[in-house]
Amino acid sequence: MRVHRGNLPVTHRSALALSAALPALLIGLAAPVHAQERTDADPDGEDVQVPGVPVIVVTATKREQTLQEAPVAVSVVGAEEIERAEVQDLLDLQTLVPSLAVRQGQTSGNTTFFIRGFGNGQNAIGLEPSVGVFVDGVYRSRSAAAISDLPNLERVEVLRGPQSTLFGKNASAGIISVTTRKPQFEWAGAVEASIGNYDLRRFDAYATGPLTGNLAASLSGNYNRRDGFFEDLGTGTDTNQRDRWGVRGDILWEPSLDISFRLIADYDKIDEVCCGVTNVIEGPTGANVRAIGGQFVSENPFSYEVYYDVVPTNAIENAGVSLQGDVDFGFAALTSITAYRSNSNASDFDADVTDLSLFSKVAQQSEIETFTQEIRLQSVGAGKLIDWTIGGFYFDEKLEVSNQIANGTDYRRYLDSLIGSPQVLVNLTNLIAQATGTPPPTLGGAGQGITDNSRQDNTAWSIFASADLNITDRLTATFGISYTEDEKAVSLSAVSTEVLSSQNLDQLGYAASLSQLLVARGVNPTNPAQVGGFIQTNPQVYAQLQQQALAVARGPSNPFNAVRALQPFPAFLGFPNAVEDGRSNDNSTDFTARLAYEVTDNINVYASYATGFKATSWNLSRQSRPVSGDYTPGNPVFDRFTQRPVFVTPASPITNAGLSLVNLSTGTRFAGPEDAEVYELGLKAAFDRLSFNLTVFDQTIQNFQTNVFLDNGFVLANAAEQSTFGVEFDFTWNPYQGLILSGGATFLDPVYDSFPNFGNGIDVSGQQPQGIAETQFSLAANYGFTIGDLDAFVRADWQHIGDAPFFDDPAQEAIIDAAGFTREQNLINTSLGIRTQSGFAVSLWARNLFNDEYLVFATPTVLQVGSFSSAPGQPRTFGVTLRKSF
């Protein structure tokens, strides 16, 4: 009898009743994926399935290995597990993979992936991610291009830690690699339909088969529609909808046993109302909103109710084509992957989260075109002293972005309420008219705002090589090296029509103070002749008055200081210009060194060191500012009576070039390149019924790129050093036939080792970074059994993500902590189903079964000092899915 230890067909599993409490007791990583059977000789020569942990094949090192043999920290999720867990897209994937976190921001395309707490790219399209996403070997450069519904999957691999040696740039935190099934040379297919609460309607179809003896194809499509779980009491719409569809074609040509080509084309579209953001902390400005008739749901995010005046819209289109060629030369295999992708994204949302029209538009449009080419040659065969890989990667991307924000019809009334009296802006208007000799301007007028346009051309290339030196049958040393160059050419311009933001309040404060001083001297400031006579008669006294007025204008007593915070959109200095060339050119050499030792046939250990690299990221928005080395702020002040300056903008390269603008301030244009390194120790064990992995790591990122909210927008910054010491553990256990238990745990000690320039003079060195939880657990149970001729399963999983700071700013964090809100998640998901021998299946499922309440993120509310907005997590969803395979 020949014995197979592999993934068990449900037809040979005994029945067991799974209690409703099981989700709270068990945790889960992925179940078996890409399983291969293992055989043992038996005298009877029969094939019999017995319980056991399946063999899992991965390509984490760009070479096929079993999961237990691969000496890297990698988690794998297979198609069957994704299907049973009802994972719809990459946002849901975190429930199956410890150390992975996925967060969706204010728009559908504003999604961020985190591995071991590292990751970014949210709220700034120029801030490239630290976690690289690859689909069938093709790099997806922005999250908006990676959030589509998952295609016909074979597996998803999550590689933890820097992966720049083999995967190039923007892999300093890790990799998510999605692999789809190749077309088959036998006719097969499946159709699937789901309905659920919030009027969910989801359809998927897939078909594959031969076109000729060496040509096969597959075609798939999906449609996903769901109502929103937020009720917008202002516009009457519901928010957080799903409205997505996509198609995908795949052709496989195998002209010989040693040559194959795979051509993939795909298109998908998102057109949905999303995403709900609501008040969690009502500051003193809440009274101002109400005073002028505004409404908002105060500090009750889990009511899932909002008052908007702008419907948050998202329109995203993704399209791409890729060609992979594989040639086996006998001594080595050549792989080439050529791809072109495009992404367009348009969004608008209600920034003030009230039904007042404070902003009539907060919109962004982007267009991205990306060409990539990878080519690699690697040795084939077993038993060699050295297994090697060499290759290169080329990346060419063009990115165009436009942002618009405009005042609404209630904006001026809101400003008057904030200042405390409409008379302040009236006086300011009259003073402007008097100083300029023009009609009084409209301050805070509806439709005024700012529009910015940017373009980024990015080219990058890398070469890499890796060698496994098989020192003995059990000891392998791996050495890898890569060299990467990344060049960006950026242009950014903006036009502000916001009249209030353009006003030189130092100049106006000087004029108002000087007028008061002249009146006190008995001089009428509206009579130029009288003022001129006073100056001629009393030059020294007038000089003293000038200095007194200037001190008031540039100090805390300026009568218009209350207006400074209400100038969010001043004139913008675009680039390239005479001082700033808008270019960055980065390069990095990265390494991997590893020793792997097979202690026994069942236990492997390894120790490794790896580095990673991420190139400069540019701020492609109106918040971009020249750095302090290029500009020293200071508005000029002129005396209108003497027609001479009393204060000039300090000398700097920008001022000296004649580029200084009123209200121009300093900040950052970009975040410089970041460098990562990780030391890692790992143990992998695989037995017939149990496999487990243990990893201990110490990971550091120098110049970590991050996004900081200051005043009325996000700016880019570099944390000098961020580090995390961590321990990861996962297991799969098959205690008896039909039951598979799996689980994982991650323990992190994250810290900003050095971040003295966080912003506004704040040093956050020594703090736990925002958004990084110290603990993350998952536990799952999957039980398969038979009911007569029916195959059946019951599955439950629990995911815990510990609490984490909402903000790096200690003052902001103290406010939200005092309110008792948390990021801690305890999600329980369940499913059960049956399948007939003819391929018909039905399953019932629920996600977040017990309706756990948590906040995904929080942010200061625009122009509402002391108020904070947030997005609550998705409430309970449930439904039924019908499938038919053929």
mmCIF file with all atom_site columns, C-alpha atoms in Angstrom, residues 118-267:
data_model
loop_
_atom_site.group_PDB
_atom_site.id
_atom_site.type_symbol
_atom_site.label_atom_id
_atom_site.label_alt_id
_atom_site.label_comp_id
_atom_site.label_asym_id
_atom_site.label_entity_id
_atom_site.label_seq_id
_atom_site.pdbx_PDB_ins_code
_atom_site.Cartn_x
_atom_site.Cartn_y
_atom_site.Cartn_z
_atom_site.occupancy
_atom_site.B_iso_or_equiv
_atom_site.pdbx_formal_charge
_atom_site.auth_seq_id
_atom_site.auth_comp_id
_atom_site.auth_asym_id
_atom_site.auth_atom_id
_atom_site.pdbx_PDB_model_num
ATOM 1   C CA . PHE A 1 118 ? 6.550   49.088 8.167   1.00 0.00 ? 118 PHE A CA 1
ATOM 2   C CA . GLY A 1 119 ? 4.744   50.581 5.212   1.00 0.00 ? 119 GLY A CA 1
ATOM 3   C CA . ASN A 1 120 ? 3.462   53.857 3.826   1.00 0.00 ? 120 ASN A CA 1
ATOM 4   C CA . GLY A 1 121 ? 2.072   55.496 0.717   1.00 0.00 ? 121 GLY A CA 1
ATOM 5   C CA . GLN A 1 122 ? -1.183  56.816 2.195   1.00 0.00 ? 122 GLN A CA 1
ATOM 6   C CA . ASN A 1 123 ? -2.503  60.355 1.614   1.00 0.00 ? 123 ASN A CA 1
ATOM 7   C CA . ALA A 1 124 ? 0.320   61.228 -0.805  1.00 0.00 ? 124 ALA A CA 1
ATOM 8   C CA . ILE A 1 125 ? 0.445   59.827 -4.316  1.00 0.00 ? 125 ILE A CA 1
ATOM 9   C CA . GLY A 1 126 ? 4.115   60.738 -4.629  1.00 0.00 ? 126 GLY A CA 1
ATOM 10  C CA . LEU A 1 127 ? 4.997   58.695 -1.539  1.00 0.00 ? 127 LEU A CA 1
ATOM 11  C CA . GLU A 1 128 ? 5.731   55.295 -2.984  1.00 0.00 ? 128 GLU A CA 1
ATOM 12  C CA . PRO A 1 129 ? 4.963   52.222 -0.882  1.00 0.00 ? 129 PRO A CA 1
ATOM 13  C CA . SER A 1 130 ? 7.559   50.357 1.177   1.00 0.00 ? 130 SER A CA 1
ATOM 14  C CA . VAL A 1 131 ? 5.641   47.124 0.533   1.00 0.00 ? 131 VAL A CA 1
ATOM 15  C CA . GLY A 1 132 ? 5.827   46.024 -3.092  1.00 0.00 ? 132 GLY A CA 1
ATOM 16  C CA . VAL A 1 133 ? 2.806   44.327 -4.680  1.00 0.00 ? 133 VAL A CA 1
ATOM 17  C CA . PHE A 1 134 ? 3.401   41.946 -7.598  1.00 0.00 ? 134 PHE A CA 1
ATOM 18  C CA . VAL A 1 135 ? 0.715   40.141 -9.609  1.00 0.00 ? 135 VAL A CA 1
ATOM 19  C CA . ASP A 1 136 ? 2.097   37.329 -11.781 1.00 0.00 ? 136 ASP A CA 1
ATOM 20  C CA . GLY A 1 137 ? 5.523   38.891 -11.478 1.00 0.00 ? 137 GLY A CA 1
ATOM 21  C CA . VAL A 1 138 ? 4.370   42.371 -12.561 1.00 0.00 ? 138 VAL A CA 1
ATOM 22  C CA . TYR A 1 139 ? 4.968   45.245 -10.148 1.00 0.00 ? 139 TYR A CA 1
ATOM 23  C CA . ARG A 1 140 ? 1.952   47.385 -9.178  1.00 0.00 ? 140 ARG A CA 1
ATOM 24  C CA . SER A 1 141 ? 3.448   50.740 -8.235  1.00 0.00 ? 141 SER A CA 1
ATOM 25  C CA . ARG A 1 142 ? 0.447   52.292 -6.455  1.00 0.00 ? 142 ARG A CA 1
ATOM 26  C CA . SER A 1 143 ? -2.167  50.830 -4.139  1.00 0.00 ? 143 SER A CA 1
ATOM 27  C CA . ALA A 1 144 ? -4.997  52.008 -6.409  1.00 0.00 ? 144 ALA A CA 1
ATOM 28  C CA . ALA A 1 145 ? -3.637  49.569 -8.994  1.00 0.00 ? 145 ALA A CA 1
ATOM 29  C CA . ALA A 1 146 ? -3.518  46.694 -6.505  1.00 0.00 ? 146 ALA A CA 1
ATOM 30  C CA . ILE A 1 147 ? -6.912  46.698 -4.760  1.00 0.00 ? 147 ILE A CA 1
ATOM 31  C CA . SER A 1 148 ? -8.999  45.036 -7.445  1.00 0.00 ? 148 SER A CA 1
ATOM 32  C CA . ASP A 1 149 ? -10.967 41.905 -6.618  1.00 0.00 ? 149 ASP A CA 1
ATOM 33  C CA . LEU A 1 150 ? -8.596  38.959 -6.546  1.00 0.00 ? 150 LEU A CA 1
ATOM 34  C CA . PRO A 1 151 ? -8.431  37.087 -9.868  1.00 0.00 ? 151 PRO A CA 1
ATOM 35  C CA . ASN A 1 152 ? -8.383  33.323 -10.420 1.00 0.00 ? 152 ASN A CA 1
ATOM 36  C CA . LEU A 1 153 ? -5.843  32.589 -7.728  1.00 0.00 ? 153 LEU A CA 1
ATOM 37  C CA . GLU A 1 154 ? -3.276  29.912 -7.212  1.00 0.00 ? 154 GLU A CA 1
ATOM 38  C CA . ARG A 1 155 ? -1.654  31.456 -4.137  1.00 0.00 ? 155 ARG A CA 1
ATOM 39  C CA . VAL A 1 156 ? -0.608  34.676 -2.394  1.00 0.00 ? 156 VAL A CA 1
ATOM 40  C CA . GLU A 1 157 ? 2.835   34.890 -0.816  1.00 0.00 ? 157 GLU A CA 1
ATOM 41  C CA . VAL A 1 158 ? 3.737   37.536 1.765   1.00 0.00 ? 158 VAL A CA 1
ATOM 42  C CA . LEU A 1 159 ? 7.494   37.971 2.181   1.00 0.00 ? 159 LEU A CA 1
ATOM 43  C CA . ARG A 1 160 ? 8.489   39.768 5.343   1.00 0.00 ? 160 ARG A CA 1
ATOM 44  C CA . GLY A 1 161 ? 11.510  42.047 5.631   1.00 0.00 ? 161 GLY A CA 1
ATOM 45  C CA . PRO A 1 162 ? 13.639  43.833 2.990   1.00 0.00 ? 162 PRO A CA 1
ATOM 46  C CA . GLN A 1 163 ? 13.512  42.116 -0.420  1.00 0.00 ? 163 GLN A CA 1
ATOM 47  C CA . SER A 1 164 ? 15.434  44.582 -2.578  1.00 0.00 ? 164 SER A CA 1
ATOM 48  C CA . THR A 1 165 ? 18.099  42.092 -3.661  1.00 0.00 ? 165 THR A CA 1
ATOM 49  C CA . LEU A 1 166 ? 15.709  40.124 -5.863  1.00 0.00 ? 166 LEU A CA 1
ATOM 50  C CA . PHE A 1 167 ? 12.728  42.488 -6.173  1.00 0.00 ? 167 PHE A CA 1
ATOM 51  C CA . GLY A 1 168 ? 14.391  45.877 -6.667  1.00 0.00 ? 168 GLY A CA 1
ATOM 52  C CA . LYS A 1 169 ? 13.178  49.232 -5.396  1.00 0.00 ? 169 LYS A CA 1
ATOM 53  C CA . ASN A 1 170 ? 10.293  49.867 -2.999  1.00 0.00 ? 170 ASN A CA 1
ATOM 54  C CA . ALA A 1 171 ? 10.622  46.502 -1.284  1.00 0.00 ? 171 ALA A CA 1
ATOM 55  C CA . SER A 1 172 ? 12.274  47.786 1.891   1.00 0.00 ? 172 SER A CA 1
ATOM 56  C CA . ALA A 1 173 ? 9.507   46.400 4.141   1.00 0.00 ? 173 ALA A CA 1
ATOM 57  C CA . GLY A 1 174 ? 8.423   43.307 2.215   1.00 0.00 ? 174 GLY A CA 1
ATOM 58  C CA . ILE A 1 175 ? 6.548   41.889 -0.744  1.00 0.00 ? 175 ILE A CA 1
ATOM 59  C CA . ILE A 1 176 ? 3.003   40.713 -1.526  1.00 0.00 ? 176 ILE A CA 1
ATOM 60  C CA . SER A 1 177 ? 3.198   38.345 -4.500  1.00 0.00 ? 177 SER A CA 1
ATOM 61  C CA . VAL A 1 178 ? -0.046  37.202 -6.137  1.00 0.00 ? 178 VAL A CA 1
ATOM 62  C CA . THR A 1 179 ? 0.115   34.205 -8.483  1.00 0.00 ? 179 THR A CA 1
ATOM 63  C CA . THR A 1 180 ? -2.857  33.227 -10.661 1.00 0.00 ? 180 THR A CA 1
ATOM 64  C CA . ARG A 1 181 ? -3.602  29.864 -12.260 1.00 0.00 ? 181 ARG A CA 1
ATOM 65  C CA . LYS A 1 182 ? -2.264  29.272 -15.729 1.00 0.00 ? 182 LYS A CA 1
ATOM 66  C CA . PRO A 1 183 ? -4.678  28.250 -18.499 1.00 0.00 ? 183 PRO A CA 1
ATOM 67  C CA . GLN A 1 184 ? -5.239  24.505 -18.613 1.00 0.00 ? 184 GLN A CA 1
ATOM 68  C CA . PHE A 1 185 ? -5.183  22.035 -21.511 1.00 0.00 ? 185 PHE A CA 1
ATOM 69  C CA . GLU A 1 186 ? -8.390  20.439 -20.246 1.00 0.00 ? 186 GLU A CA 1
ATOM 70  C CA . TRP A 1 187 ? -11.748 22.177 -20.370 1.00 0.00 ? 187 TRP A CA 1
ATOM 71  C CA . ALA A 1 188 ? -12.774 23.481 -16.957 1.00 0.00 ? 188 ALA A CA 1
ATOM 72  C CA . GLY A 1 189 ? -14.511 26.430 -15.423 1.00 0.00 ? 189 GLY A CA 1
ATOM 73  C CA . ALA A 1 190 ? -16.574 27.781 -12.595 1.00 0.00 ? 190 ALA A CA 1
ATOM 74  C CA . VAL A 1 191 ? -19.342 30.264 -11.964 1.00 0.00 ? 191 VAL A CA 1
ATOM 75  C CA . GLU A 1 192 ? -20.100 31.844 -8.630  1.00 0.00 ? 192 GLU A CA 1
ATOM 76  C CA . ALA A 1 193 ? -22.810 34.131 -7.270  1.00 0.00 ? 193 ALA A CA 1
ATOM 77  C CA . SER A 1 194 ? -23.166 35.684 -3.823  1.00 0.00 ? 194 SER A CA 1
ATOM 78  C CA . ILE A 1 195 ? -25.849 37.680 -2.098  1.00 0.00 ? 195 ILE A CA 1
ATOM 79  C CA . GLY A 1 196 ? -25.634 39.231 1.327   1.00 0.00 ? 196 GLY A CA 1
ATOM 80  C CA . ASN A 1 197 ? -26.586 42.060 3.613   1.00 0.00 ? 197 ASN A CA 1
ATOM 81  C CA . TYR A 1 198 ? -26.255 45.633 2.382   1.00 0.00 ? 198 TYR A CA 1
ATOM 82  C CA . ASP A 1 199 ? -27.762 44.232 -0.816  1.00 0.00 ? 199 ASP A CA 1
ATOM 83  C CA . LEU A 1 200 ? -24.525 42.482 -1.810  1.00 0.00 ? 200 LEU A CA 1
ATOM 84  C CA . ARG A 1 201 ? -24.506 41.055 -5.332  1.00 0.00 ? 201 ARG A CA 1
ATOM 85  C CA . ARG A 1 202 ? -21.292 39.448 -6.476  1.00 0.00 ? 202 ARG A CA 1
ATOM 86  C CA . PHE A 1 203 ? -20.696 37.336 -9.575  1.00 0.00 ? 203 PHE A CA 1
ATOM 87  C CA . ASP A 1 204 ? -17.574 35.584 -10.848 1.00 0.00 ? 204 ASP A CA 1
ATOM 88  C CA . ALA A 1 205 ? -17.019 33.359 -13.857 1.00 0.00 ? 205 ALA A CA 1
ATOM 89  C CA . TYR A 1 206 ? -13.977 31.495 -15.158 1.00 0.00 ? 206 TYR A CA 1
ATOM 90  C CA . ALA A 1 207 ? -13.397 29.186 -18.089 1.00 0.00 ? 207 ALA A CA 1
ATOM 91  C CA . THR A 1 208 ? -10.260 27.549 -19.443 1.00 0.00 ? 208 THR A CA 1
ATOM 92  C CA . GLY A 1 209 ? -9.362  25.003 -22.064 1.00 0.00 ? 209 GLY A CA 1
ATOM 93  C CA . PRO A 1 210 ? -7.244  24.147 -25.100 1.00 0.00 ? 210 PRO A CA 1
ATOM 94  C CA . LEU A 1 211 ? -7.403  26.079 -28.363 1.00 0.00 ? 211 LEU A CA 1
ATOM 95  C CA . THR A 1 212 ? -4.921  23.767 -30.079 1.00 0.00 ? 212 THR A CA 1
ATOM 96  C CA . GLY A 1 213 ? -2.605  21.017 -28.941 1.00 0.00 ? 213 GLY A CA 1
ATOM 97  C CA . ASN A 1 214 ? -0.074  23.508 -27.539 1.00 0.00 ? 214 ASN A CA 1
ATOM 98  C CA . LEU A 1 215 ? -2.254  26.596 -27.004 1.00 0.00 ? 215 LEU A CA 1
ATOM 99  C CA . ALA A 1 216 ? -4.583  27.067 -24.027 1.00 0.00 ? 216 ALA A CA 1
ATOM 100 C CA . ALA A 1 217 ? -6.582  30.040 -22.854 1.00 0.00 ? 217 ALA A CA 1
ATOM 101 C CA . SER A 1 218 ? -8.675  31.238 -19.963 1.00 0.00 ? 218 SER A CA 1
ATOM 102 C CA . LEU A 1 219 ? -11.205 34.010 -19.568 1.00 0.00 ? 219 LEU A CA 1
ATOM 103 C CA . SER A 1 220 ? -12.595 35.363 -16.313 1.00 0.00 ? 220 SER A CA 1
ATOM 104 C CA . GLY A 1 221 ? -14.843 38.161 -15.184 1.00 0.00 ? 221 GLY A CA 1
ATOM 105 C CA . ASN A 1 222 ? -16.145 39.544 -11.919 1.00 0.00 ? 222 ASN A CA 1
ATOM 106 C CA . TYR A 1 223 ? -18.799 41.959 -10.698 1.00 0.00 ? 223 TYR A CA 1
ATOM 107 C CA . ASN A 1 224 ? -19.060 43.198 -7.105  1.00 0.00 ? 224 ASN A CA 1
ATOM 108 C CA . ARG A 1 225 ? -21.862 45.502 -6.002  1.00 0.00 ? 225 ARG A CA 1
ATOM 109 C CA . ARG A 1 226 ? -22.914 46.385 -2.462  1.00 0.00 ? 226 ARG A CA 1
ATOM 110 C CA . ASP A 1 227 ? -24.728 49.251 -0.769  1.00 0.00 ? 227 ASP A CA 1
ATOM 111 C CA . GLY A 1 228 ? -22.834 51.365 1.723   1.00 0.00 ? 228 GLY A CA 1
ATOM 112 C CA . PHE A 1 229 ? -22.955 50.820 5.459   1.00 0.00 ? 229 PHE A CA 1
ATOM 113 C CA . PHE A 1 230 ? -22.755 54.570 6.188   1.00 0.00 ? 230 PHE A CA 1
ATOM 114 C CA . GLU A 1 231 ? -25.980 56.563 5.984   1.00 0.00 ? 231 GLU A CA 1
ATOM 115 C CA . ASP A 1 232 ? -25.419 60.107 4.765   1.00 0.00 ? 232 ASP A CA 1
ATOM 116 C CA . LEU A 1 233 ? -28.161 62.189 6.359   1.00 0.00 ? 233 LEU A CA 1
ATOM 117 C CA . GLY A 1 234 ? -27.020 65.259 4.419   1.00 0.00 ? 234 GLY A CA 1
ATOM 118 C CA . THR A 1 235 ? -27.076 64.154 0.788   1.00 0.00 ? 235 THR A CA 1
ATOM 119 C CA . GLY A 1 236 ? -29.356 61.150 1.265   1.00 0.00 ? 236 GLY A CA 1
ATOM 120 C CA . THR A 1 237 ? -26.881 58.683 -0.244  1.00 0.00 ? 237 THR A CA 1
ATOM 121 C CA . ASP A 1 238 ? -25.163 55.759 1.428   1.00 0.00 ? 238 ASP A CA 1
ATOM 122 C CA . THR A 1 239 ? -21.384 55.644 1.669   1.00 0.00 ? 239 THR A CA 1
ATOM 123 C CA . ASN A 1 240 ? -18.769 52.861 1.684   1.00 0.00 ? 240 ASN A CA 1
ATOM 124 C CA . GLN A 1 241 ? -20.325 51.119 -1.259  1.00 0.00 ? 241 GLN A CA 1
ATOM 125 C CA . ARG A 1 242 ? -18.710 48.512 -3.459  1.00 0.00 ? 242 ARG A CA 1
ATOM 126 C CA . ASP A 1 243 ? -19.190 48.878 -7.203  1.00 0.00 ? 243 ASP A CA 1
ATOM 127 C CA . ARG A 1 244 ? -16.461 47.068 -9.131  1.00 0.00 ? 244 ARG A CA 1
ATOM 128 C CA . TRP A 1 245 ? -16.094 44.862 -12.149 1.00 0.00 ? 245 TRP A CA 1
ATOM 129 C CA . GLY A 1 246 ? -13.275 43.409 -14.182 1.00 0.00 ? 246 GLY A CA 1
ATOM 130 C CA . VAL A 1 247 ? -12.327 41.062 -17.018 1.00 0.00 ? 247 VAL A CA 1
ATOM 131 C CA . ARG A 1 248 ? -9.149  39.105 -17.632 1.00 0.00 ? 248 ARG A CA 1
ATOM 132 C CA . GLY A 1 249 ? -7.850  37.037 -20.528 1.00 0.00 ? 249 GLY A CA 1
ATOM 133 C CA . ASP A 1 250 ? -4.916  34.642 -20.350 1.00 0.00 ? 250 ASP A CA 1
ATOM 134 C CA . ILE A 1 251 ? -3.228  32.685 -23.180 1.00 0.00 ? 251 ILE A CA 1
ATOM 135 C CA . LEU A 1 252 ? -0.585  30.001 -22.666 1.00 0.00 ? 252 LEU A CA 1
ATOM 136 C CA . TRP A 1 253 ? 1.496   28.790 -25.607 1.00 0.00 ? 253 TRP A CA 1
ATOM 137 C CA . GLU A 1 254 ? 3.847   25.849 -25.157 1.00 0.00 ? 254 GLU A CA 1
ATOM 138 C CA . PRO A 1 255 ? 5.481   25.189 -28.545 1.00 0.00 ? 255 PRO A CA 1
ATOM 139 C CA . SER A 1 256 ? 7.769   22.611 -26.910 1.00 0.00 ? 256 SER A CA 1
ATOM 140 C CA . LEU A 1 257 ? 8.472   21.063 -23.529 1.00 0.00 ? 257 LEU A CA 1
ATOM 141 C CA . ASP A 1 258 ? 11.227  23.628 -22.955 1.00 0.00 ? 258 ASP A CA 1
ATOM 142 C CA . ILE A 1 259 ? 9.536   26.798 -24.157 1.00 0.00 ? 259 ILE A CA 1
ATOM 143 C CA . SER A 1 260 ? 6.382   28.574 -22.997 1.00 0.00 ? 260 SER A CA 1
ATOM 144 C CA . PHE A 1 261 ? 4.828   31.995 -23.381 1.00 0.00 ? 261 PHE A CA 1
ATOM 145 C CA . ARG A 1 262 ? 2.025   33.452 -21.274 1.00 0.00 ? 262 ARG A CA 1
ATOM 146 C CA . LEU A 1 263 ? 0.092   36.537 -22.394 1.00 0.00 ? 263 LEU A CA 1
ATOM 147 C CA . ILE A 1 264 ? -2.249  38.206 -19.894 1.00 0.00 ? 264 ILE A CA 1
ATOM 148 C CA . ALA A 1 265 ? -4.550  41.186 -20.475 1.00 0.00 ? 265 ALA A CA 1
ATOM 149 C CA . ASP A 1 266 ? -6.855  42.648 -17.832 1.00 0.00 ? 266 ASP A CA 1
ATOM 150 C CA . TYR A 1 267 ? -9.168  45.569 -17.243 1.00 0.00 ? 267 TYR A CA 1
#
